[in-house]
Each structure stands twice: as C-alpha cells, then as structure tokens.
Short mmCIF file of C-alpha atoms and ligand atoms in Angstrom, two decimals:
data_model
loop_
_atom_site.label_atom_id
_atom_site.label_comp_id
_atom_site.label_asym_id
_atom_site.label_seq_id
_atom_site.Cartn_x
_atom_site.Cartn_y
_atom_site.Cartn_z
CA UNK H 1 11.97 18.96 -15.28
CA UNK H 2 13.88 16.97 -17.93
CA UNK H 3 13.09 19.44 -20.74
CA UNK H 4 13.81 22.39 -18.39
CA UNK H 5 17.18 20.80 -17.64
CA UNK H 6 18.04 20.42 -21.35
CA UNK H 7 16.92 23.93 -22.25
CA UNK H 8 18.81 25.52 -19.34
CA UNK H 9 21.97 23.51 -20.15
CA UNK H 10 21.84 24.53 -23.79
CA UNK H 11 21.33 28.18 -22.89
CA UNK H 12 24.24 28.11 -20.43
CA UNK H 13 26.54 26.40 -22.93
CA UNK H 14 25.77 29.03 -25.60
CA UNK H 15 26.18 31.96 -23.17
CA UNK H 16 29.42 30.67 -21.68
CA UNK H 17 30.82 29.79 -25.11
CA UNK H 18 30.21 33.37 -26.30
CA UNK H 19 31.51 34.83 -23.03
CA UNK H 20 34.65 32.71 -23.41
CA UNK H 21 35.73 34.90 -26.35
CA UNK H 22 35.86 37.88 -23.97
CA UNK H 23 37.57 36.26 -21.01
CA UNK H 24 39.21 32.80 -20.85
CA UNK H 25 37.81 32.17 -17.28
CA UNK H 26 34.46 31.42 -18.86
CA UNK H 27 35.98 28.39 -20.60
CA UNK H 28 36.40 26.78 -17.11
CA UNK H 29 32.77 27.44 -16.29
CA UNK H 30 31.81 26.02 -19.67
CA UNK H 31 33.66 22.75 -18.97
CA UNK H 32 31.85 22.37 -15.64
CA UNK H 33 28.50 22.96 -17.31
CA UNK H 34 29.39 20.43 -20.05
CA UNK H 35 30.36 17.85 -17.46
CA UNK H 36 27.09 18.37 -15.51
CA UNK H 37 25.12 18.24 -18.77
CA UNK H 38 26.75 14.90 -19.69
CA UNK H 39 25.97 13.50 -16.19
CA UNK H 40 22.40 14.79 -16.52
CA UNK H 41 21.90 13.20 -19.94
CA UNK H 42 23.28 9.91 -18.66
CA UNK H 43 20.80 10.07 -15.72
CA UNK H 44 17.91 10.85 -18.07
CA UNK H 45 18.72 7.70 -20.09
CA UNK H 46 19.30 5.28 -17.22
CA UNK H 47 16.25 3.33 -15.95
CA UNK H 48 16.99 2.32 -12.36
CA UNK H 49 16.70 5.60 -10.40
CA UNK H 50 13.46 7.51 -10.95
CA UNK H 51 14.50 10.60 -8.99
CA UNK H 52 17.65 10.99 -11.14
CA UNK H 53 15.69 10.34 -14.33
CA UNK H 54 13.18 13.05 -13.39
CA UNK H 55 15.69 15.47 -11.79
CA UNK H 56 18.88 14.67 -13.72
CA UNK H 57 21.42 16.68 -11.61
CA UNK H 58 19.68 18.13 -8.53
CA UNK H 59 18.37 14.64 -7.71
CA UNK H 60 21.85 13.97 -6.23
CA UNK H 61 21.06 16.22 -3.29
CA UNK H 62 18.63 13.62 -1.94
CA UNK H 63 21.41 10.97 -2.01
CA UNK H 64 23.87 13.43 -0.50
CA UNK H 65 21.74 14.01 2.54
CA UNK H 66 20.85 10.40 2.88
CA UNK H 67 24.20 8.71 2.38
CA UNK H 68 27.16 11.13 2.44
CA UNK H 69 26.43 12.54 5.85
CA UNK H 70 24.98 10.04 8.31
CA UNK H 71 25.62 12.40 11.23
CA UNK H 72 23.57 15.17 9.66
CA UNK H 73 20.96 12.58 8.83
CA UNK H 74 21.02 11.07 12.31
CA UNK H 75 21.06 14.20 14.46
CA UNK H 76 19.42 16.91 12.41
CA UNK H 77 17.16 15.28 9.86
CA UNK H 78 15.75 11.86 10.67
CA UNK H 79 16.87 8.92 12.82
CA UNK H 80 16.30 5.32 11.70
CA UNK H 81 13.24 4.90 13.86
CA UNK H 82 11.86 8.37 12.96
CA UNK H 83 9.79 9.31 9.98
CA UNK H 84 6.08 9.21 9.58
CA UNK H 85 3.82 7.73 8.37
CA UNK H 86 6.46 5.05 7.65
CA UNK H 87 9.72 5.10 9.58
CA UNK H 88 13.09 5.25 7.84
CA UNK H 89 13.83 1.66 8.97
CA UNK H 90 10.60 0.41 7.42
CA UNK H 91 11.18 2.32 4.21
CA UNK H 92 14.70 0.93 4.03
CA UNK H 93 13.57 -2.65 4.50
CA UNK H 94 11.15 -2.31 1.60
CA UNK H 95 13.83 -0.85 -0.72
CA UNK H 96 16.29 -3.55 0.24
CA UNK H 97 13.79 -6.40 -0.20
CA UNK H 98 12.57 -4.88 -3.46
CA UNK H 99 16.10 -4.69 -4.85
CA UNK H 100 16.94 -8.14 -3.49
CA UNK H 101 19.76 -6.61 -1.39
CA UNK H 102 21.00 -7.30 2.11
CA UNK H 103 18.09 -6.73 4.52
CA UNK H 104 19.91 -7.19 7.78
CA UNK H 105 20.27 -4.64 10.54
CA UNK H 106 23.59 -3.98 12.26
CA UNK H 107 24.48 -3.51 15.96
CA UNK H 108 21.17 -4.42 17.61
CA UNK H 109 17.73 -2.91 18.03
CA UNK H 110 17.19 0.83 18.19
CA UNK H 111 13.82 0.41 19.90
CA UNK H 112 13.22 0.99 23.60
CA UNK H 113 12.37 -2.55 24.72
CA UNK H 114 11.48 -1.26 28.18
CA UNK H 115 8.77 1.01 26.84
CA UNK H 116 5.36 -0.07 28.22
CA UNK H 117 4.23 -0.25 24.58
CA UNK H 118 6.84 -2.85 23.59
CA UNK H 119 5.60 -6.24 22.35
CA UNK H 120 7.54 -9.09 20.82
CA UNK H 121 7.14 -12.69 19.63
CA UNK H 122 7.51 -15.63 21.98
CA UNK H 123 10.04 -17.70 20.07
CA UNK H 124 10.42 -21.40 20.85
CA UNK H 125 13.25 -23.44 22.33
CA UNK H 126 12.42 -25.88 19.54
CA UNK H 127 12.19 -23.91 16.27
CA UNK H 128 10.37 -25.65 13.46
CA UNK H 129 12.42 -27.01 10.59
CA UNK H 130 9.94 -25.81 8.03
CA UNK H 131 6.52 -24.26 7.73
CA UNK H 132 4.11 -26.43 5.78
CA UNK H 133 2.00 -25.28 2.87
CA UNK H 134 2.22 -22.47 0.37
CA UNK H 135 1.01 -19.71 2.72
CA UNK H 136 -2.13 -19.21 0.64
CA UNK H 137 -5.71 -18.96 1.88
CA UNK H 138 -8.89 -20.05 0.09
CA UNK H 139 -11.52 -17.27 -0.11
CA UNK H 140 -15.16 -18.13 -0.85
CA UNK H 141 -18.05 -19.27 1.34
CA UNK H 142 -20.95 -21.65 0.63
CA UNK H 143 -22.61 -19.32 -1.92
CA UNK H 144 -19.42 -18.74 -3.89
CA UNK H 145 -18.98 -20.72 -7.12
CA UNK H 146 -15.46 -19.60 -7.96
CA UNK H 147 -13.35 -19.56 -4.82
CA UNK H 148 -9.94 -17.95 -5.04
CA UNK H 149 -6.69 -19.02 -3.42
CA UNK H 150 -5.00 -15.81 -2.22
CA UNK H 151 -1.48 -15.15 -1.03
CA UNK H 152 -1.19 -13.97 2.57
CA UNK H 153 0.24 -10.64 1.35
CA UNK H 154 -1.26 -8.58 -1.49
CA UNK H 155 -1.46 -5.07 -2.97
CA UNK H 156 -4.19 -3.00 -1.31
CA UNK H 157 -6.61 -0.74 -3.19
CA UNK H 158 -5.11 2.21 -5.04
CA UNK H 159 -6.94 3.67 -8.03
CA UNK H 160 -5.50 4.52 -11.40
CA UNK H 161 -5.87 8.24 -10.85
CA UNK H 162 -4.37 8.26 -7.36
CA UNK H 163 -1.40 6.45 -8.82
CA UNK H 164 0.03 6.67 -12.30
CA UNK H 165 -0.39 4.36 -15.24
CA UNK H 166 3.24 3.13 -14.90
CA UNK H 167 2.78 2.45 -11.18
CA UNK H 168 -0.38 0.43 -11.93
CA UNK H 169 1.43 -1.50 -14.67
CA UNK H 170 4.46 -2.23 -12.48
CA UNK H 171 2.24 -3.41 -9.59
CA UNK H 172 0.04 -5.57 -11.79
CA UNK H 173 3.00 -7.14 -13.57
CA UNK H 174 4.71 -7.70 -10.21
CA UNK H 175 1.57 -9.38 -8.88
CA UNK H 176 1.51 -11.64 -11.97
CA UNK H 177 5.18 -12.52 -11.48
CA UNK H 178 4.76 -13.25 -7.76
CA UNK H 179 1.33 -14.92 -7.77
CA UNK H 180 -0.60 -12.50 -5.57
CA UNK H 181 -3.45 -10.10 -6.14
CA UNK H 182 -3.70 -6.40 -6.88
CA UNK H 183 -6.74 -4.42 -5.80
CA UNK H 184 -7.87 -1.90 -8.43
CA UNK H 185 -9.07 0.72 -5.92
CA UNK H 186 -12.35 2.50 -6.45
CA UNK H 187 -11.27 4.28 -9.65
CA UNK H 188 -12.37 1.44 -11.95
CA UNK H 189 -10.85 -1.38 -13.90
CA UNK H 190 -8.35 0.24 -16.33
CA UNK H 191 -6.53 -1.20 -19.34
CA UNK H 192 -3.30 -0.95 -17.32
CA UNK H 193 -4.65 -3.27 -14.60
CA UNK H 194 -5.50 -5.77 -17.33
CA UNK H 195 -2.29 -5.34 -19.34
CA UNK H 196 -0.16 -6.09 -16.26
CA UNK H 197 -1.69 -9.56 -16.12
CA UNK H 198 -1.89 -9.93 -12.31
CA UNK H 199 -4.87 -11.36 -10.44
CA UNK H 200 -7.29 -8.53 -9.68
CA UNK H 201 -9.69 -7.66 -6.92
CA UNK H 202 -12.09 -5.17 -8.53
CA UNK H 203 -13.16 -2.56 -6.03
CA UNK H 204 -16.52 -0.80 -6.30
CA UNK H 205 -16.80 2.46 -4.32
CA UNK H 206 -19.69 4.87 -3.83
CA UNK H 207 -19.01 6.45 -7.27
CA UNK H 208 -19.52 3.04 -9.01
CA UNK H 209 -16.65 4.01 -11.35
CA UNK H 210 -16.54 1.74 -14.37
CA UNK H 211 -20.03 0.38 -13.70
CA UNK H 212 -22.21 3.49 -13.42
CA UNK H 213 -25.17 4.97 -15.23
CA UNK H 214 -24.98 8.56 -16.46
CA UNK H 215 -26.78 9.58 -13.24
CA UNK H 216 -24.07 7.95 -11.13
CA UNK H 217 -26.13 4.90 -10.07
CA UNK H 218 -24.93 1.25 -10.23
CA UNK H 219 -25.18 -0.27 -13.70
CA UNK H 220 -25.69 -4.05 -13.58
CA UNK H 221 -24.93 -4.75 -17.24
CA UNK H 222 -21.64 -2.88 -17.24
CA UNK H 223 -20.69 -4.60 -13.94
CA UNK H 224 -21.54 -8.07 -15.28
CA UNK H 225 -19.38 -7.56 -18.41
CA UNK H 226 -16.26 -6.50 -16.49
CA UNK H 227 -16.71 -8.90 -13.55
CA UNK H 228 -16.75 -11.81 -16.09
CA UNK H 229 -13.12 -11.18 -17.04
CA UNK H 230 -10.83 -14.07 -16.11
CA UNK H 231 -8.36 -11.76 -14.35
CA UNK H 232 -11.00 -10.44 -11.93
CA UNK H 233 -10.82 -12.99 -9.10
CA UNK H 234 -12.83 -11.21 -6.39
CA UNK H 235 -15.11 -8.13 -5.94
CA UNK H 236 -14.69 -5.73 -3.03
CA UNK H 237 -17.43 -3.26 -2.13
CA UNK H 238 -15.84 -0.29 -0.43
CA UNK H 239 -17.88 1.06 2.48
CA UNK H 240 -15.09 3.15 4.03
CA UNK H 241 -11.33 3.52 4.23
CA UNK H 242 -9.20 4.07 7.33
CA UNK H 243 -7.64 7.37 6.24
CA UNK H 244 -11.01 9.03 5.63
CA UNK H 245 -13.98 6.98 6.95
CA UNK H 246 -17.28 8.54 6.04
CA UNK H 247 -15.68 10.69 3.36
CA UNK H 248 -15.94 9.77 -0.30
CA UNK H 249 -12.90 9.29 -2.57
CA UNK H 250 -11.16 12.50 -3.68
CA UNK H 251 -9.51 12.95 -7.09
CA UNK H 252 -8.03 16.47 -7.46
CA UNK H 253 -8.85 18.19 -10.82
CA UNK H 254 -5.18 18.13 -11.87
CA UNK H 255 -5.12 14.35 -11.72
CA UNK H 256 -8.42 13.86 -13.60
CA UNK H 257 -6.92 13.43 -17.08
CA UNK H 258 -9.05 12.54 -20.10
CA UNK H 259 -7.83 8.96 -19.88
CA UNK H 260 -8.84 8.64 -16.20
CA UNK H 261 -12.12 10.28 -16.86
CA UNK H 262 -12.83 7.70 -19.60
CA UNK H 263 -12.10 4.77 -17.23
CA UNK H 264 -14.34 6.29 -14.56
CA UNK H 265 -17.06 7.44 -17.02
CA UNK H 266 -16.73 11.11 -15.95
CA UNK H 267 -15.87 14.57 -17.30
CA UNK H 268 -12.09 15.30 -17.32
CA UNK H 269 -10.23 18.15 -15.52
CA UNK H 270 -12.77 18.45 -12.72
CA UNK H 271 -12.22 17.48 -9.08
CA UNK H 272 -14.13 14.26 -8.34
CA UNK H 273 -15.52 13.74 -4.89
CA UNK H 274 -17.47 10.49 -4.51
CA UNK H 275 -20.44 10.52 -2.17
CA UNK H 276 -19.68 9.40 1.40
CA UNK H 277 -22.28 6.61 1.31
CA UNK H 278 -23.79 4.20 -1.19
CA UNK H 279 -26.96 5.10 -3.08
CA UNK H 280 -27.94 1.48 -3.72
CA UNK H 281 -28.61 0.67 -0.02
CA UNK H 282 -28.93 2.38 3.33
CA UNK H 283 -29.24 -0.39 5.90
CA UNK H 284 -27.75 -3.77 6.85
CA UNK H 285 -30.19 -5.86 4.88
CA UNK H 286 -29.85 -3.62 1.79
CA UNK H 287 -26.06 -3.96 1.96
CA UNK H 288 -26.25 -7.76 2.16
CA UNK H 289 -28.79 -7.99 -0.67
CA UNK H 290 -26.45 -5.82 -2.80
CA UNK H 291 -23.59 -8.20 -2.03
CA UNK H 292 -25.77 -11.13 -3.09
CA UNK H 293 -26.63 -9.23 -6.29
CA UNK H 294 -22.94 -8.62 -7.06
CA UNK H 295 -22.21 -12.31 -6.43
CA UNK H 296 -24.97 -13.32 -8.79
CA UNK H 297 -23.90 -10.86 -11.51
CA UNK H 298 -20.27 -12.03 -11.25
CA UNK H 299 -21.30 -15.67 -11.63
CA UNK H 300 -20.38 -16.58 -8.06
CA UNK H 301 -16.98 -14.94 -7.61
CA UNK H 302 -16.05 -14.11 -3.98
CA UNK H 303 -17.61 -10.79 -2.94
CA UNK H 304 -16.72 -8.92 0.24
CA UNK H 305 -16.67 -5.44 1.66
CA UNK H 306 -13.98 -3.11 3.04
CA UNK H 307 -14.54 -0.90 6.07
CA UNK H 308 -12.90 0.96 8.85
CA UNK H 309 -14.66 0.23 12.13
CA UNK H 310 -16.54 3.18 13.67
CA UNK H 311 -19.73 2.34 15.57
CA UNK H 312 -19.37 -1.20 16.90
CA UNK H 313 -23.15 -1.56 17.27
CA UNK H 314 -23.63 -1.22 13.52
CA UNK H 315 -21.17 -4.02 12.80
CA UNK H 316 -22.79 -6.30 15.37
CA UNK H 317 -26.18 -5.58 13.86
CA UNK H 318 -24.78 -6.37 10.38
CA UNK H 319 -23.62 -9.74 11.62
CA UNK H 320 -27.03 -10.44 13.12
CA UNK H 321 -28.67 -9.68 9.80
CA UNK H 322 -26.18 -12.04 8.11
CA UNK H 323 -27.57 -14.69 10.42
CA UNK H 324 -31.22 -13.81 9.81
CA UNK H 325 -31.00 -13.47 6.03
CA UNK H 326 -28.38 -16.18 5.51
CA UNK H 327 -26.50 -13.80 3.16
CA UNK H 328 -22.83 -13.59 4.03
CA UNK H 329 -19.93 -11.81 2.40
CA UNK H 330 -17.02 -14.06 1.41
CA UNK H 331 -14.52 -11.69 3.04
CA UNK H 332 -14.35 -8.54 5.09
CA UNK H 333 -11.40 -6.18 4.72
CA UNK H 334 -10.69 -4.28 7.92
CA UNK H 335 -8.74 -1.09 7.23
CA UNK H 336 -7.17 0.65 10.25
CA UNK H 337 -7.44 4.37 10.86
CA UNK H 338 -3.64 4.49 10.34
CA UNK H 339 -4.20 3.64 6.65
CA UNK H 340 -2.95 5.78 3.79
CA UNK H 341 -4.66 7.76 1.07
CA UNK H 342 -3.89 9.83 -2.02
CA UNK H 343 -5.89 12.77 -0.68
CA UNK H 344 -8.04 13.33 2.43
CA UNK H 345 -8.99 16.13 4.84
CA UNK H 346 -6.59 16.09 7.84
CA UNK H 347 -9.45 15.89 10.37
CA UNK H 348 -10.54 12.56 8.89
CA UNK H 349 -7.04 11.08 8.76
CA UNK H 350 -6.19 12.16 12.31
CA UNK H 351 -9.46 11.85 14.15
CA UNK H 352 -11.93 9.38 12.61
CA UNK H 353 -12.07 5.57 12.81
CA UNK H 354 -10.59 2.76 14.84
CA UNK H 355 -6.91 1.69 14.46
CA UNK H 356 -6.26 -1.72 12.97
CA UNK H 357 -5.37 -3.85 15.98
CA UNK H 358 -8.44 -3.24 18.18
CA UNK H 359 -10.60 -3.27 15.03
CA UNK H 360 -9.25 -6.64 13.96
CA UNK H 361 -9.76 -8.19 17.39
CA UNK H 362 -13.30 -6.81 17.46
CA UNK H 363 -14.23 -8.06 14.01
CA UNK H 364 -12.74 -11.52 14.60
CA UNK H 365 -14.40 -11.94 17.98
CA UNK H 366 -17.80 -10.69 16.76
CA UNK H 367 -17.74 -13.08 13.80
CA UNK H 368 -16.85 -15.93 16.15
CA UNK H 369 -19.59 -15.03 18.60
CA UNK H 370 -22.12 -14.99 15.75
CA UNK H 371 -20.88 -18.32 14.39
CA UNK H 372 -19.86 -16.70 11.08
CA UNK H 373 -16.08 -16.93 11.25
CA UNK H 374 -15.72 -20.27 9.37
CA UNK H 375 -17.20 -18.95 6.11
CA UNK H 376 -15.90 -15.36 6.12
CA UNK H 377 -12.24 -14.51 5.59
CA UNK H 378 -10.83 -11.43 7.29
CA UNK H 379 -8.32 -9.28 5.41
CA UNK H 380 -6.30 -6.65 7.27
CA UNK H 381 -4.67 -3.43 6.07
CA UNK H 382 -2.93 -0.55 7.79
CA UNK H 383 0.87 -0.11 7.84
CA UNK H 384 1.70 -3.77 7.33
CA UNK H 385 5.22 -3.50 5.98
CA UNK H 386 7.37 -6.16 7.66
CA UNK H 387 6.95 -9.90 8.19
CA UNK H 388 6.63 -9.26 11.95
CA UNK H 389 3.69 -6.89 11.36
CA UNK H 390 2.13 -9.39 8.98
CA UNK H 391 2.33 -12.28 11.46
CA UNK H 392 1.02 -10.03 14.20
CA UNK H 393 -2.13 -9.27 12.20
CA UNK H 394 -2.56 -12.96 11.33
CA UNK H 395 -2.30 -13.72 15.04
CA UNK H 396 -4.82 -11.05 15.98
CA UNK H 397 -7.48 -12.49 13.67
CA UNK H 398 -6.66 -11.75 10.00
CA UNK H 399 -6.50 -14.54 7.39
CA UNK H 400 -4.51 -12.45 4.98
CA UNK H 401 -3.11 -8.94 4.65
CA UNK H 402 -2.96 -6.08 2.13
CA UNK H 403 -0.47 -3.25 1.89
CA UNK H 404 -0.64 -0.09 -0.20
CA UNK H 405 2.21 2.25 0.76
CA UNK H 406 4.75 -0.57 1.11
CA UNK H 407 4.16 -1.45 -2.55
CA UNK H 408 4.34 2.22 -3.48
CA UNK H 409 7.83 2.26 -1.90
CA UNK H 410 8.68 -0.87 -3.87
CA UNK H 411 8.04 0.97 -7.12
CA UNK H 412 10.14 3.97 -6.05
CA UNK H 413 8.02 6.19 -3.79
CA UNK H 414 10.19 8.19 -1.33
CA UNK H 415 7.34 9.35 0.98
CA UNK H 416 7.50 12.84 -0.44
CA UNK H 417 3.83 13.17 0.58
CA UNK H 418 2.83 15.06 -2.56
CA UNK H 419 0.21 12.57 -3.72
CA UNK H 420 -2.47 15.28 -3.70
CA UNK H 421 -0.54 17.85 -5.79
CA UNK H 422 0.12 15.92 -9.02
CA UNK H 423 3.82 16.70 -8.48
CA UNK H 424 4.99 13.37 -7.06
CA UNK H 425 8.73 13.44 -7.89
CA UNK H 426 8.96 9.67 -8.38
CA UNK H 427 6.15 9.32 -10.95
CA UNK H 428 4.14 7.05 -8.62
CA UNK H 429 1.26 9.25 -7.48
CA UNK H 430 1.00 11.77 -10.33
CA UNK H 431 -0.55 11.97 -13.79
CA UNK H 432 2.08 14.38 -15.13
CA UNK H 433 3.46 12.53 -18.18
CA UNK H 434 6.97 13.97 -17.72
CA UNK H 435 7.18 12.60 -14.15
CA UNK H 436 5.44 9.33 -14.97
CA UNK H 437 8.04 8.68 -17.67
CA UNK H 438 10.73 8.44 -14.93
CA UNK H 439 9.14 5.29 -13.51
CA UNK H 440 10.33 2.46 -15.73
CA UNK H 441 7.93 -0.48 -15.55
CA UNK H 442 10.53 -3.04 -16.78
CA UNK H 443 12.75 -2.18 -13.84
CA UNK H 444 10.13 -1.73 -11.15
CA UNK H 445 7.75 -4.67 -11.65
CA UNK H 446 10.47 -7.07 -10.62
CA UNK H 447 10.96 -5.05 -7.42
CA UNK H 448 7.27 -5.53 -6.59
CA UNK H 449 7.66 -9.30 -6.97
CA UNK H 450 10.97 -9.31 -5.02
CA UNK H 451 9.52 -7.35 -2.14
CA UNK H 452 6.59 -9.73 -1.89
CA UNK H 453 8.73 -12.90 -2.13
CA UNK H 454 11.27 -11.72 0.41
CA UNK H 455 8.59 -10.62 2.86
CA UNK H 456 6.74 -13.93 2.64
CA UNK H 457 10.02 -15.80 3.04
CA UNK H 458 10.70 -13.78 6.13
CA UNK H 459 7.25 -14.76 7.44
CA UNK H 460 8.25 -18.39 7.08
CA UNK H 461 11.48 -17.79 8.99
CA UNK H 462 9.74 -16.03 11.87
CA UNK H 463 7.01 -18.62 12.13
CA UNK H 464 9.64 -21.37 12.27
CA UNK H 465 11.48 -19.44 15.03
CA UNK H 466 8.29 -19.49 17.03
CA UNK H 467 7.85 -23.19 16.46
CA UNK H 468 4.66 -22.60 14.43
CA UNK H 469 4.28 -24.85 11.35
CA UNK H 470 0.80 -23.91 10.17
CA UNK H 471 -0.99 -20.57 9.79
CA UNK H 472 -4.02 -22.04 11.58
CA UNK H 473 -1.91 -22.34 14.74
CA UNK H 474 -1.39 -18.60 15.10
CA UNK H 475 -3.12 -17.11 18.12
CA UNK H 476 -2.85 -13.72 19.89
CA UNK H 477 -0.87 -15.25 22.77
CA UNK H 478 2.12 -15.61 20.43
CA UNK H 479 2.99 -12.11 21.65
CA UNK H 480 4.52 -10.96 24.88
CA UNK H 481 3.64 -7.47 26.00
CA UNK H 482 5.78 -5.32 28.29
CA UNK H 483 2.80 -4.81 30.57
CA UNK H 484 2.64 -8.61 31.24
CA UNK H 485 6.23 -8.82 32.51
CA UNK H 486 7.30 -9.19 36.14
CA UNK H 487 7.76 -5.84 37.87
CA UNK H 488 11.33 -4.57 37.46
CA UNK H 489 10.84 -1.06 38.60
CA UNK H 490 10.77 0.49 35.14
CA UNK H 491 7.81 -1.03 33.35
CA UNK H 492 4.39 -1.08 34.92
CA UNK H 493 1.92 -3.92 34.97
CA UNK H 494 -1.77 -3.63 35.69
CA UNK H 495 -2.45 -6.75 37.88
CA UNK H 496 -0.74 -10.09 38.86
CA UNK H 497 1.79 -11.81 36.67
CA UNK H 498 1.02 -15.00 34.78
CA UNK H 499 4.42 -16.65 34.45
CA UNK H 500 2.94 -19.71 32.71
CA UNK H 501 2.38 -17.82 29.42
C1 FMN K 601 -2.31 6.53 -2.98
C2 FMN K 601 -3.38 5.74 -2.29
C3 FMN K 601 -4.58 5.50 -2.90
C4 FMN K 601 -5.58 4.76 -2.27
N1 FMN K 601 -6.76 4.50 -2.93
C5 FMN K 601 -7.70 3.72 -2.33
C6 FMN K 601 -8.88 3.37 -2.98
O1 FMN K 601 -9.11 3.72 -4.14
N2 FMN K 601 -9.78 2.59 -2.30
C7 FMN K 601 -9.56 2.14 -1.02
O2 FMN K 601 -10.36 1.40 -0.48
N3 FMN K 601 -8.42 2.44 -0.40
C8 FMN K 601 -7.49 3.23 -0.99
N4 FMN K 601 -6.32 3.47 -0.36
C9 FMN K 601 -6.08 2.91 1.00
C10 FMN K 601 -5.31 1.59 0.93
O3 FMN K 601 -5.93 0.66 0.09
C11 FMN K 601 -5.11 0.94 2.29
O4 FMN K 601 -6.37 0.58 2.80
C12 FMN K 601 -4.46 1.86 3.31
O5 FMN K 601 -3.54 2.71 2.73
C13 FMN K 601 -3.76 1.03 4.38
O6 FMN K 601 -2.70 0.36 3.87
P1 FMN K 601 -1.14 0.85 4.00
O7 FMN K 601 -0.96 1.32 5.39
O8 FMN K 601 -0.43 -0.40 3.63
O9 FMN K 601 -0.94 1.92 3.02
C14 FMN K 601 -5.33 4.24 -0.97
C15 FMN K 601 -4.11 4.45 -0.36
C16 FMN K 601 -3.11 5.20 -0.99
C17 FMN K 601 -1.80 5.40 -0.27
#
C-alpha cells in the first residue's frame, strides 16, 4: 500500500504538472496532490499509528468515522456496547490502558442492569485499604522441580504464523517489561519469542511444531534441547482450543512463509492443517504418561494441558486416572468456546465446546471432588479483557488468566477480522512484509506492558472495593445475579429469595 501510494502520487504529480501548461486550473489540483503527498509521507515515517503508516492517506477515513461523527457512529454504525467479538467499550478500554490514557467512562453505565442476565460484584461497606501480595501465583506440583511464579494475567497462545514477527516481538518484549508470560502458541518456539526476552510458555500442539520428526511424530531430543532454555518457564500440551475444539490448527498457505516453515519444520507456501488429535496417545493414561515424559525431558518444569470442555465424562475419567496413576499435570488451561482464533471453520467456532464460565465451574469442582485441586493450577481464557472479567474468572475457580485478543488490540489490532486472509491492515495477523513494517515494535511493546500493568492495578482497586485483601478469599458468591434479587415485577427469579447473601 505504501509503495502504491508513492507511485500513484508521483504519477499524479507528473500528469498534473504537464497538464498545468495547458490550463492553469491543473495547478490547483497539483497543489492539493502535493499537500496530500506530504501528509502521506509524514504518516509513512511516523511510528505511532499503524493504520496511517500502512495506509498513509485513506487511513484517515477510519478516524473520521470513529471520531468526527459520533452520531453516525452511534446510530448507524456501532454503539459503545455493540461490536463482536469484542465490544467497542472493551476495545476502547484496552487502547486507553495500553496508551496509559484516561480509562474512565462518562455519564453512567450503558448496560441494562435489569436484564435477567445482569450480574455485578458485591462491594463492601468497609473497603480494604490495600490488597496484600504481588498478585502472582506459584505453578508446579509435587513432581515439578522448577516451579514458576506467574502473574495473574498473561498473553495466551498465538503462534508466529497466525501473528506477525513484529507482533510476537512486541508481545514478548512487553511481557519482559511487565514481568508476565507469553505463550508461544502451537507454531513453535521462534527466534522472535526468544529475542523479545519475556518468560515463555512453550505450547506443543498436535503438529509437534519445533519438536517433530520428518514423519510428524514427537521428537524427544529436539524437545529436550528447546525446553532447556532459561526463558521457557512452562510447557503446555494443547488438546483443544475453544474456537475450534476437535479441529487441528490451520495456517493458510499465504501465511506459511519460508521463515515460518523453518520454525515449524515444514514445507513453505502450503496450507498447514494439524491433525485434530495427538498421535502420541489416545487415552487418559497415555496422555498422563506423555505429560510425565515432557516433565522429565524438561528437567522438571511445570507441564500442563489446554482444553475446551466437551464431554464431561472424559474429563472426570481423566481425573480418576490422575488418582490411580499418581501422575498429575501442574496446570490445566480451560479455554471457553467464546475464544478467538486466527482461522477456523464457522461451525466449530459457533457450535462446538462449552463456554468458559460453566467449564471453569465444572473443572474446579471436579478437581476438588477428586482431591486434586491443591496441586493443580487452573488457568482460564476466553474474552477476559477487563479487571472485572478477570476477577470474575478468579472467583469462579481460576488461579490465573490468559488473554489473546486483548493483547492483539494492545499492539494495534482494530478487530478487522482479516486474520485468515494475510491482509490484516494493522500488521498484527499477517505475514505480508509491507503490512508488518507498519507495526513498530519500539512503540508497541510498551503498550503491552502498560495494558497489563493498568489492568492488574484495576484488579487491586476492585478487590479492595469488595473488601477482599487476598486472592485466596475470592469465591463465586462475590457476585450478585439479577435472578437472585427480590421480585420487582421486571426481573424474574426462579425460587425464594435469600436476603442474607
Ligand atoms: C490469532 C490467534 C491465534 C491463536 N493461536 C492459538 C494457538 O496457536 N494455540 C492455542 O492453543 N490457541 C490459540 N489461540 C486461542 C487463544 O490462545 C485463546 O485461547 C483464545 O483466543 C481465548 O482468548 P481471548 O478471548 O482472550 O482471545 C489463538 C487466538 C488468536 C486470536
């Protein structure tokens, strides 16, 4: 787009200059084109706004619709609470926290508090003065030799391939700056993850990218070498992901550049579809023995698995086999069906898997019933953008949370939803070098760290408002639900009211 802009401007300048000798009106047109060219060149050189860097003049249209005309925006395009997957309000809060700007909201809530779906925190008459501790959680059970102290908020799995080299670098540097982890995603451990310097969770998917034999099986030696790196703090075995449970990872051919193919140990320029299931195991005991193998090969780093809940019976059986074999994962990441992806068939995103809240309650309760909860940490992911959502998941049973799309927004994503076309206009989810150039790592990494810091600070504030001083004191009854309220004629409640809560 940048070179097209320069070539078009040059052509117009030459044509108008020549035409100016025939009629003086063309000189006016020439001055307009020169002015726009100067603005465009300025935008190409600035580093703060990716859209304007990539689309030097027409990029202003986005800002026009967003800021110049709130009425058009409000009535004809998108209200603050509209917008999917992430609402405009949620996108705005990420941008503001990432840029360290005002993140307040004027004039009161825009939500319908009388909707039967409403739920809110029960604040206290006696707010706490401060919340103790650093809001970090130790991960690693009895068999783990190198436990890791994780932040309560981290960057969820996104592969180099799904997102660009500059997005990976900005996220990894931001994680290093803010002291939280960055999950590599199933696309392997790339140089960019390492260069960024952040703590890493290395994810292994069904393609075993970065630790595979030429036949696509798991390669122990290659795994051992990479897992030994100091930056790799934990290993996550991916069983499934909320946006496409039971479907393997998808890398469109256009995004499979030679560099990505090298990291993944594949052939470039071909679409890559990972198998839906693992080849190294096919039952609960096999899965747990594989986890024990990964823990041994990584010299005792925390090893866990990520899944979206489908058949509850299978998870209960898995917990029973943990009991009988004594092999337990150090953590379980529960991804809700509302989770994001770079590319997935619509049927899977819309119709497969359990959403995060019931899944989290189920996993937490099952682990408690089986006496496994003490040793296994639960990580939650699925549209966790604000401090309120984060605390809610911690109350429902998570020990810590991950977010993917919120951190994409922090590095400049505008929810254009073109991740599967290689034409992401902000350079986040594309491998097109011209578009990737627009995302300036120096400018964006600090936004990643700011967004994290401001969100965790907001968690502290909300906890204090509820009179909670320790994460351990969070329980599901911190929430009030519209369906528990006394009957007022508008909201409905299933059975008697418990006014003591
Ligand atoms: C661009 C993109 C790429 C992703 N790649 C992976 C992946 O490689 N492995 C994985 O387990 N999940 C992947 N995910 C899912 C996220 O890690 C996360 O589980 C899900 O998006 C829910 O978090 P969110 O709602 O905060 O985005 C990806 C998500 C996005 C948006």
